[in-house]
XYZ file of C-alpha atoms in Angstrom:
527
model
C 139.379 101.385 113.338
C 141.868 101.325 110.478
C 140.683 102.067 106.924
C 141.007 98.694 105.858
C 138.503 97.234 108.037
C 136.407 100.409 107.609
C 136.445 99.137 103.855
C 135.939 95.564 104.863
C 132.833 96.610 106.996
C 131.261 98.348 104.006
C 132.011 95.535 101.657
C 130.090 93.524 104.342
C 126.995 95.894 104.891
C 126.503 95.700 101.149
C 126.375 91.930 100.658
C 124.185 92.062 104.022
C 121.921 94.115 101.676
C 121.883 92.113 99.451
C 121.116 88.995 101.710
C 118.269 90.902 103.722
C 116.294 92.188 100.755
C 116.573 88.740 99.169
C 115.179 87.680 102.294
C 112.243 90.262 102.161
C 111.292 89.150 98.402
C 111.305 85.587 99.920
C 108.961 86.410 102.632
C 106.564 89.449 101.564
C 108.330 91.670 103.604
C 108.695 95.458 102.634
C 112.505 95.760 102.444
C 112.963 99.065 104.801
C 111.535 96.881 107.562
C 113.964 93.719 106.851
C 116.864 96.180 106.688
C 115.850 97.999 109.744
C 115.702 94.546 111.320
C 119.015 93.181 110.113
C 120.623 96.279 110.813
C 119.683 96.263 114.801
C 120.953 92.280 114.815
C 124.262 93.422 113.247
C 124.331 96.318 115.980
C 124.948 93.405 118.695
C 126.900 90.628 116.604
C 129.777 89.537 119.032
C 133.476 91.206 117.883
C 131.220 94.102 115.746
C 133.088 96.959 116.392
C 130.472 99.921 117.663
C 129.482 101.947 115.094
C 129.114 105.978 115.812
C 127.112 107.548 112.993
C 128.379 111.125 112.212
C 124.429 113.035 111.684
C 126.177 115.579 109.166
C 128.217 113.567 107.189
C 124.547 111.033 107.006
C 122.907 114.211 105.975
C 125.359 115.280 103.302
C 126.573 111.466 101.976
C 122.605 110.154 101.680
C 119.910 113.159 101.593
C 121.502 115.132 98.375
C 121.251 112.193 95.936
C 117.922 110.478 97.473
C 116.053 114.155 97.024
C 117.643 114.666 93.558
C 116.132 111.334 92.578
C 113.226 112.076 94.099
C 112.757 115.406 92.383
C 114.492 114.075 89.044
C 111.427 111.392 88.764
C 108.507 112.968 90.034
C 105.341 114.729 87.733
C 106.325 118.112 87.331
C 103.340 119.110 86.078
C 100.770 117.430 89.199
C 102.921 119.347 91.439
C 102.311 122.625 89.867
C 98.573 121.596 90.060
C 99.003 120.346 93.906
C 101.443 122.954 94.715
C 98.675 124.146 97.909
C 98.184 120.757 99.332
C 101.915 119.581 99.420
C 102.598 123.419 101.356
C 99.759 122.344 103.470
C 101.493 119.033 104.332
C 105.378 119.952 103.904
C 105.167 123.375 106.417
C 101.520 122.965 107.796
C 102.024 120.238 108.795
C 104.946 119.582 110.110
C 104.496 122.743 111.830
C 101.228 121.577 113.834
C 102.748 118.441 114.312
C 105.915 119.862 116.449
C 103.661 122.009 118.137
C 101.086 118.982 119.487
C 104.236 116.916 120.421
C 105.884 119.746 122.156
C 102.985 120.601 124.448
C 102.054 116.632 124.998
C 105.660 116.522 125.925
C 105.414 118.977 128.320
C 102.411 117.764 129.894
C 104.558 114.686 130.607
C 107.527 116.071 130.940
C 106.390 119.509 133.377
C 110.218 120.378 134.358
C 111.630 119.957 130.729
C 112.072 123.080 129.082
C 109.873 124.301 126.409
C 112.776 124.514 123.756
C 114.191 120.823 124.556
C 110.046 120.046 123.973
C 109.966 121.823 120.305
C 113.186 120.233 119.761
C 111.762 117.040 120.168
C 108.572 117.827 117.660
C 110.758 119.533 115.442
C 112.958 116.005 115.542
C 110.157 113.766 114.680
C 107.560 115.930 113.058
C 108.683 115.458 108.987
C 107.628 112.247 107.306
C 111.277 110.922 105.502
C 111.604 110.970 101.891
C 113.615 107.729 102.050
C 111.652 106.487 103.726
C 108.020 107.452 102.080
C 109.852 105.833 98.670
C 110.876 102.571 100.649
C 107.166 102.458 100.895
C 105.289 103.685 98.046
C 107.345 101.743 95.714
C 105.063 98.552 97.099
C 101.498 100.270 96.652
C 99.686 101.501 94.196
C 98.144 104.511 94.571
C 95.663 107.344 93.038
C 98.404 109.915 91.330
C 96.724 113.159 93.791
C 97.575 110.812 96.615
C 100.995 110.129 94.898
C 102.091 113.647 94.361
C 101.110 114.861 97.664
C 103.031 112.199 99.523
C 106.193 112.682 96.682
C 106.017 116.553 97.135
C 105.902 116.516 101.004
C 108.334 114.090 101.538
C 110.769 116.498 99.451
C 109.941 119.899 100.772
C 109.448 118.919 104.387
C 112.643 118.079 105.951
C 113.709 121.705 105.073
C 110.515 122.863 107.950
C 112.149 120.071 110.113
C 115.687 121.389 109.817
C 114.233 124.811 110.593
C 111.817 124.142 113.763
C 115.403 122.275 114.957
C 117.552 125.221 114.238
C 115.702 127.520 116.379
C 114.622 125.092 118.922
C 118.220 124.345 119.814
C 118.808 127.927 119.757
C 116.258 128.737 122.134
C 117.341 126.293 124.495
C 120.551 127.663 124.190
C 119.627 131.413 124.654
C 116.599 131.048 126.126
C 115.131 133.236 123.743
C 112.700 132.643 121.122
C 110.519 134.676 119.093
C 107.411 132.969 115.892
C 107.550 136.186 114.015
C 111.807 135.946 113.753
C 111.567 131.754 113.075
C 108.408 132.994 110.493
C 110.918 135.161 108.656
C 114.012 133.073 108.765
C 112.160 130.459 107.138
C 111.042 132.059 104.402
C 114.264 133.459 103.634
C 115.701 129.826 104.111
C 113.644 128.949 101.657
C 113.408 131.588 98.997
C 117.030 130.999 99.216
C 117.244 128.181 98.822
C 115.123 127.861 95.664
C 117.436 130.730 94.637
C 120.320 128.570 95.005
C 118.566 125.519 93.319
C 117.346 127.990 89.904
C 121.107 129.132 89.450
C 122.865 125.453 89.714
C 119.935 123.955 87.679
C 120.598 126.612 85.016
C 124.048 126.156 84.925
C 123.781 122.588 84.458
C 121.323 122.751 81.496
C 123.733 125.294 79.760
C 126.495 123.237 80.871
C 125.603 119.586 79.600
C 124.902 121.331 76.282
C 128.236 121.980 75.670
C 130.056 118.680 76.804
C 129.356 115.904 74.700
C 130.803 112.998 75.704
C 127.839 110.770 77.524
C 130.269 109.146 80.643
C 131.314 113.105 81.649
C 127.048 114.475 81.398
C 126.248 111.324 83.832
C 129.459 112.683 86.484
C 128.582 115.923 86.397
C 124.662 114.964 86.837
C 125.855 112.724 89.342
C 127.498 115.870 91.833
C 124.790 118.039 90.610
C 123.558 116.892 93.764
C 125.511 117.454 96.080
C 127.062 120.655 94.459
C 123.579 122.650 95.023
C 123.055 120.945 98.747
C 126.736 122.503 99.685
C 126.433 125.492 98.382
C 123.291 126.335 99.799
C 124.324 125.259 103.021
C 127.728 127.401 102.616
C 125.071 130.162 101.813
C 123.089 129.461 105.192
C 119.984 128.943 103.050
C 118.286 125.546 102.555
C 119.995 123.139 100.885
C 117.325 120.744 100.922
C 115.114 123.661 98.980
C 118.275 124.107 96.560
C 118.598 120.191 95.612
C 114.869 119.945 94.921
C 114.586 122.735 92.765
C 117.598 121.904 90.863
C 116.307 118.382 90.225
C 112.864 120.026 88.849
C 114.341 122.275 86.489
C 117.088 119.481 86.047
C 114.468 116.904 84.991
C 112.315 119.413 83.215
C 115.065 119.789 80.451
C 116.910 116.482 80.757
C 114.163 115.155 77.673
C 116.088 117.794 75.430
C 119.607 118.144 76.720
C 120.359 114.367 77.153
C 120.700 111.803 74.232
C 119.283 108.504 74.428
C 121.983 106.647 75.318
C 123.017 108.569 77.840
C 119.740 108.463 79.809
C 119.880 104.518 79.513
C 123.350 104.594 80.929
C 122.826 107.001 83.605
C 119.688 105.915 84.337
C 120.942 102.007 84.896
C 123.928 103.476 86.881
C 121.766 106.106 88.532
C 119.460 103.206 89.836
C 121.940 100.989 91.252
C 123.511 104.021 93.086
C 120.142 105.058 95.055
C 118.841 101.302 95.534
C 122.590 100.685 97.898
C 122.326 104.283 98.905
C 118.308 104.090 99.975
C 119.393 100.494 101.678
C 122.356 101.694 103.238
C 120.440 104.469 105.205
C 118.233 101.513 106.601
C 120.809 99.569 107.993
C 122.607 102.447 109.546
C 119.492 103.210 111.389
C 119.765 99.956 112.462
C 123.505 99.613 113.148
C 122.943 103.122 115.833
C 120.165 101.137 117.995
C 123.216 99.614 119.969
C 124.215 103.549 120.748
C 121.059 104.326 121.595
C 120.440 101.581 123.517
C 123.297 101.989 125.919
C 122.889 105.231 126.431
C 119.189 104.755 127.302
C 120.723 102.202 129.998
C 119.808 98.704 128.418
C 116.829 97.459 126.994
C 115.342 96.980 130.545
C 115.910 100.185 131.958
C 114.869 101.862 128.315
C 111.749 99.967 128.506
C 110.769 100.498 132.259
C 111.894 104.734 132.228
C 110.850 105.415 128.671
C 108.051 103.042 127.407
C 105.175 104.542 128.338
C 105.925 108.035 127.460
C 107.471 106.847 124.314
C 104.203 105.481 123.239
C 102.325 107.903 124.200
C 104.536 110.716 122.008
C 104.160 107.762 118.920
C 100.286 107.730 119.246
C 100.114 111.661 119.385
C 102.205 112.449 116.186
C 100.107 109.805 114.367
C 96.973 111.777 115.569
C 98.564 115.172 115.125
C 98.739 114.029 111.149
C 95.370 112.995 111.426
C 93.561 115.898 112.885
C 96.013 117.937 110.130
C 94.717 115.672 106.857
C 91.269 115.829 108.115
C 91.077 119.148 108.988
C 92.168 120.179 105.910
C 89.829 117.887 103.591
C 87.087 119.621 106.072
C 88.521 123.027 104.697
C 88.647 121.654 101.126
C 84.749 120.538 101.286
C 83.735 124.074 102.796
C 85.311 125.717 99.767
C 83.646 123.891 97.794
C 80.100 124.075 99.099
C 80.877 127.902 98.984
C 82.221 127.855 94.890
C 85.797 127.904 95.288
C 86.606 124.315 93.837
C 90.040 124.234 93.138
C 90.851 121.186 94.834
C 87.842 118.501 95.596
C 87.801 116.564 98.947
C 90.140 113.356 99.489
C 87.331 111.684 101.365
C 87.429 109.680 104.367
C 89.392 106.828 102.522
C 92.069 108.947 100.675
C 91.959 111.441 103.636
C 93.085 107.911 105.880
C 95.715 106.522 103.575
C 97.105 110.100 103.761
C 97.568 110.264 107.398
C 98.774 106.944 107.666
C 101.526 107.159 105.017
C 103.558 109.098 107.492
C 107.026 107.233 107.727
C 109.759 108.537 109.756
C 113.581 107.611 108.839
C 117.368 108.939 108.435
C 116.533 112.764 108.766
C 114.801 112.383 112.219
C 117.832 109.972 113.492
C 120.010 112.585 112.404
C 118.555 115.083 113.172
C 118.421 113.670 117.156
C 122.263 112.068 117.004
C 123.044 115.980 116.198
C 121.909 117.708 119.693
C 125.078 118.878 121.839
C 125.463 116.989 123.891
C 124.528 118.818 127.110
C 121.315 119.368 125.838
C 118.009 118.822 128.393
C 117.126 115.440 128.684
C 119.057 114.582 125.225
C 119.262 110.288 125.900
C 115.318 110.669 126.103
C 114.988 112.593 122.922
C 116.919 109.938 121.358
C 115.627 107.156 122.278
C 112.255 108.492 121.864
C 113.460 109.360 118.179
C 114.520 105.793 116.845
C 111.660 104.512 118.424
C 109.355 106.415 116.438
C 111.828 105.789 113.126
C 110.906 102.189 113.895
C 107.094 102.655 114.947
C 105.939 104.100 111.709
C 108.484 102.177 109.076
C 107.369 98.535 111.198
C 103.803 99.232 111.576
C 102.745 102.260 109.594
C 104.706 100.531 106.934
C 103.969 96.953 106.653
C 100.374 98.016 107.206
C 100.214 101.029 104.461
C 98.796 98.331 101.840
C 95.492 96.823 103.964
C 94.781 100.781 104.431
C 94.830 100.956 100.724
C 92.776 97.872 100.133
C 90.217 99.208 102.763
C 89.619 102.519 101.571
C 89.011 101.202 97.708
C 90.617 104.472 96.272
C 89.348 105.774 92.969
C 91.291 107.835 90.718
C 89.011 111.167 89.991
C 88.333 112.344 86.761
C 90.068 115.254 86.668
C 93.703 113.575 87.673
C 93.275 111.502 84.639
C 95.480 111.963 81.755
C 93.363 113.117 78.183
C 95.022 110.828 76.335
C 95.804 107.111 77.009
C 99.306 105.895 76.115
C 98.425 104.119 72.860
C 96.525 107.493 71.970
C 99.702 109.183 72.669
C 101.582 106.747 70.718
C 99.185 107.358 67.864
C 99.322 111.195 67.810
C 103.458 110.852 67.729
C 102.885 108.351 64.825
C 101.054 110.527 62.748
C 103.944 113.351 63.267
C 106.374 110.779 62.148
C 104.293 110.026 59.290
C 104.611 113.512 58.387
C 107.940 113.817 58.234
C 108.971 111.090 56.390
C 106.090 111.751 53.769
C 108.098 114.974 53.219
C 111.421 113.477 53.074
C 110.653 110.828 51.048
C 110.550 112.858 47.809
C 113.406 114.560 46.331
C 113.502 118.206 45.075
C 111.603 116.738 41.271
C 108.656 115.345 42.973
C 110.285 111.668 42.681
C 109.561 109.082 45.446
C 113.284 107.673 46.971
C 112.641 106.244 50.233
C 109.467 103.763 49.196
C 110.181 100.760 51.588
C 110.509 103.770 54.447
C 107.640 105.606 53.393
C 105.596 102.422 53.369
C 107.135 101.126 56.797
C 105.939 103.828 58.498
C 102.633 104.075 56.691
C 101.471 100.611 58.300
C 103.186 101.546 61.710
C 100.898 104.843 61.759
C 97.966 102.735 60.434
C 98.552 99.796 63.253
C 99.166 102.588 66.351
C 95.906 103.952 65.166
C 94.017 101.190 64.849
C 95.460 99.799 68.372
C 94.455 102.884 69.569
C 91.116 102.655 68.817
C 90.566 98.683 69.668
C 93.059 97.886 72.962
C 91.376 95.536 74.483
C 90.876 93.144 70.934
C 94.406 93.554 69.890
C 95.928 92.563 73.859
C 95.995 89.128 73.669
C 97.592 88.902 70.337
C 100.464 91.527 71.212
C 101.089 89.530 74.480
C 101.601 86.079 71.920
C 103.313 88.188 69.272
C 105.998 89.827 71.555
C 106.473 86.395 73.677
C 107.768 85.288 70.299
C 110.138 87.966 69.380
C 111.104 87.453 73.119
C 112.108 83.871 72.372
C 113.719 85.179 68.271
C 115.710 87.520 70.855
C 116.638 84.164 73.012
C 117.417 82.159 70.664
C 119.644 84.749 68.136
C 121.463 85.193 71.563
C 122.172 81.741 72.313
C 123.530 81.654 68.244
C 125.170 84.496 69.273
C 127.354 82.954 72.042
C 127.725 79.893 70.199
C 129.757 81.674 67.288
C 131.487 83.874 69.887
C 132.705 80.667 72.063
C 133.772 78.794 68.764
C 136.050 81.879 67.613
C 134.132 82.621 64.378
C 133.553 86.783 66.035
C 135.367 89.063 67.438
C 134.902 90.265 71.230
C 133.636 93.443 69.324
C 131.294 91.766 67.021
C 129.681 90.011 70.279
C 128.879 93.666 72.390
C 127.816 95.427 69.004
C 125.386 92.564 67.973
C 124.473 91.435 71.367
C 123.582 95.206 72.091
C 120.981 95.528 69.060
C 119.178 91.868 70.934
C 119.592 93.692 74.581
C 117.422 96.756 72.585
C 115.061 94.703 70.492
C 114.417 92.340 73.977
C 113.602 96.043 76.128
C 111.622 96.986 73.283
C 109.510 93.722 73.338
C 109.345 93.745 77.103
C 107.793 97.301 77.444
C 105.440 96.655 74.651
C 104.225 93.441 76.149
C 103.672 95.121 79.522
């Protein structure tokens, strides 16, 4: 295939994006499952060149940025709180899981080689982060709940990529030791965190210093993929590297970025992940033809492989189970003995935790990836996009009823002192402050009235809404539905002059971007 249609096939996956999660909106559909879909009936279109998806260059093009957004936007402070439970479910985890799916695979699998049977576990043990934020973005959840999922979906691909490593070593050598693949780990991963501290650094220093907005939101941009390379160049864990630069990275972005340039980047940014995110899904999609003929059809896939298939499916979604359980068991023991640093999820939280499990790109990559005269490798495959497609069409069309059912309450303790219009308050009053001691010159003599007063009756108002949220709701909801429609109609005025030639091309973006401002402003106020 020449580059030109190469480009031409890109150009076409992104308007089938597009088309498919217009077609999910339509229909209630969680988008990762409409992709998914629309992605395996592009696989077999008639004329469709096959398409042969290269597991490193997936890895390198799509996990980077998706991890760095991941990192860049979650609470850094719950995950300091949660750090325990997110270990427990990013290496625990994951670790128990490839161990239960290993031996069940050898049970029914007797003449298949231990290390082809940890490869497999290793394969499909980690929950995706691409896929976990395909999902959470359409449920609502208690923020422990939240954070766990966030924090394991980031951390555990690099105990995937591990188990994998020395699986396919073992069945390589034939040799494998727990206290060596112990060690290794942790050195992956103190490494990696290494890594992620220096680039993060750097970048904080380095944004400082350059200025202009367009060159901070490139060089954010690679920041990316700059710490995943070099900690793979390193042989530490990149995945550990990119999500500790995007902590420390999102920890100072508040101070080191202006305010325009986090609108810009983060408009830019969002766009970038949404066709990056979507793209994975149809890729998974686009290799079922692959795996399919490898597995021998559909028939002979179905007839060999079903059974077992299912079987492996219904044991990692119990191995997560007995894991989340077990632990919440743990949790309640402490407690009952006086060590409450964490309370209990309950049977309802402790569900909508196991079930939340999603598989995606790194477990299809991680499978396309075995040499390929590795034991029993078309099983492993198959067996792999079939649990990719297990848990994101059931586990994640279905995470919402589990929600519902187990009525969720957020605890005490994960609540926030103040409320958002307290917090608005409190930063009022600060501003107050200042200007009341600007607004005076060096004799004592008041020259900025008008400001002094304007922000007077803003502290007064904040306060007062503060106080009385519910009573003033209903009138902020009418009052900012009319400075929606001022906004509206100075627009239309706007483009009326513009069209006529009374302004300039430069009068129209300067004046039209005040009324883009002004109509954000209204809209987050109303909501």
């Amino acid at each position: 295939m020449d580059g030109t249609h190469l480009f031409e096939l890109v150009i076409a996956m992104f308007l089938a994006i597009i088309a498919l999660h217009y077609a999910a909106q339509r229909f209630g559909l969680p988008p990762s499952v409409a992709l998914l879909a629309g992605g395996a009936l592009l696989a077999f279109l008639p004329g469709l060149p096959a398409i042969t998806v290269d597991p490193a260059l997936v890895l390198v093009i799509f996990l980077p940025p998706l991890l760095l957004d991941g990192a860049w936007s979650i609470a850094v402070a719950r995950l300091r709180r949660h750090v325990i439970g997110i270990a427990s479910l990013a290496v625990g985890a994951v670790f128990f899981t490839c161990a239960v799916v290993a031996v069940v695979t050898h049970f029914l699998f007797p003449s298949l080689p231990w290390a082809a049977c940890a490869a497999l576990g290793a394969i499909v043990s980690p929950p995706d982060a691409v896929s976990a934020r395909a999902v959470l973005e359409r449920v609502t959840l208690p923020r422990r709940l939240q954070i766990l999922l966030e924090g394991e979906s980031l951390l555990n691909d690099a105990s995937g990529l591990v188990l994998f490593r020395f699986a396919v070593s073992a069945a390589a050598t034939g040799v494998f030791s727990t206290v060596e693949a112990v060690g290794d780990f942790l050195a992956l991963a103190c490494g990696g965190a290494l890594v992620g501290v220096a680039v993060g650094t750097v970048w904080v220093r380095f944004v400082r210093r350059l200025g202009d907005e367009y060159l901070i939101i490139a060089a954010t941009t690679l920041l990316a993929w700059i710490s995943y390379l070099l900690g793979e160049f390193l042989h530490v864990s990149g995945v550990i590297a990119t999500v500790t630069t995007g902590l420390i990275a999102t920890w100072h972005q508040h101070t080191v970025l202006s305010a325009a340039t986090r609108m810009r980047g983060s408009s830019f940014w969002t766009v970038m992940i949404f066709l990056m995110e979507a793209a994975v899904f149809i890729l998974i999609g686009l290799s079922l033809r692959d795996v399919v003929e490898r597995g021998g059809g559909f028939g002979a896939v179905v007839a060999t492989m079903g059974l077992p298939i299912l079987a492996i499916l219904a044991t990692l979604v119990a191995a997560r189970f007995a894991w989340v359980f077990a632990s919440d068991v743990v949790l309640r023991l402490c407690n009952n003995m006086g060590l409450r640093r964490s309370s209990p999820l309950g049977i309802g939280g402790a569900t909508v935790l196991s079930w939340a499990g999603v598989r995606g790109v790194v477990t299809l990559a991680l499978a396309l990836s075995l040499p390929e005269d590795f034991p029993s490798r078309d099983f492993i495959l198959v067996t792999a996009f079939a649990v990719i497609v297990g848990t994101v069409l059931v586990q994640g069309t279905t995470l919402g009823r589990v929600i519902a059912w187990a009525r969720l309450v957020e605890p005490e303790s994960e609540r926030a002192r103040l409320t958002t219009s307290q917090a608005e308050a409190a930063m009022a009053q600060m501003q107050l402050l200042t200007v009341q001691s600007l607004a005076y010159d060096a004799e004592g003599h008041l020259i900025h009235p008008q400001l002094l007063d304007r922000y007077q009756r803003r502290a007064t108002a904040i306060v007062d809404y503060a106080e009385r949220t519910e009573h003033y709701i209903p009138v902020l909801h009418a009052h900012f539905e009319v400075v929606l429609e001022a906004v509206a109609t100075g627009r239309r005025e706007l483009i009326r002059l513009h069209r006529a030639g009374e302004i300039d091309d430069e009068t129209l973006r300067e004046l039209e971007r005040d009324l883009d401002l002004e109509e954000l402003s209204a809209i987050s106020a109303k909501s």
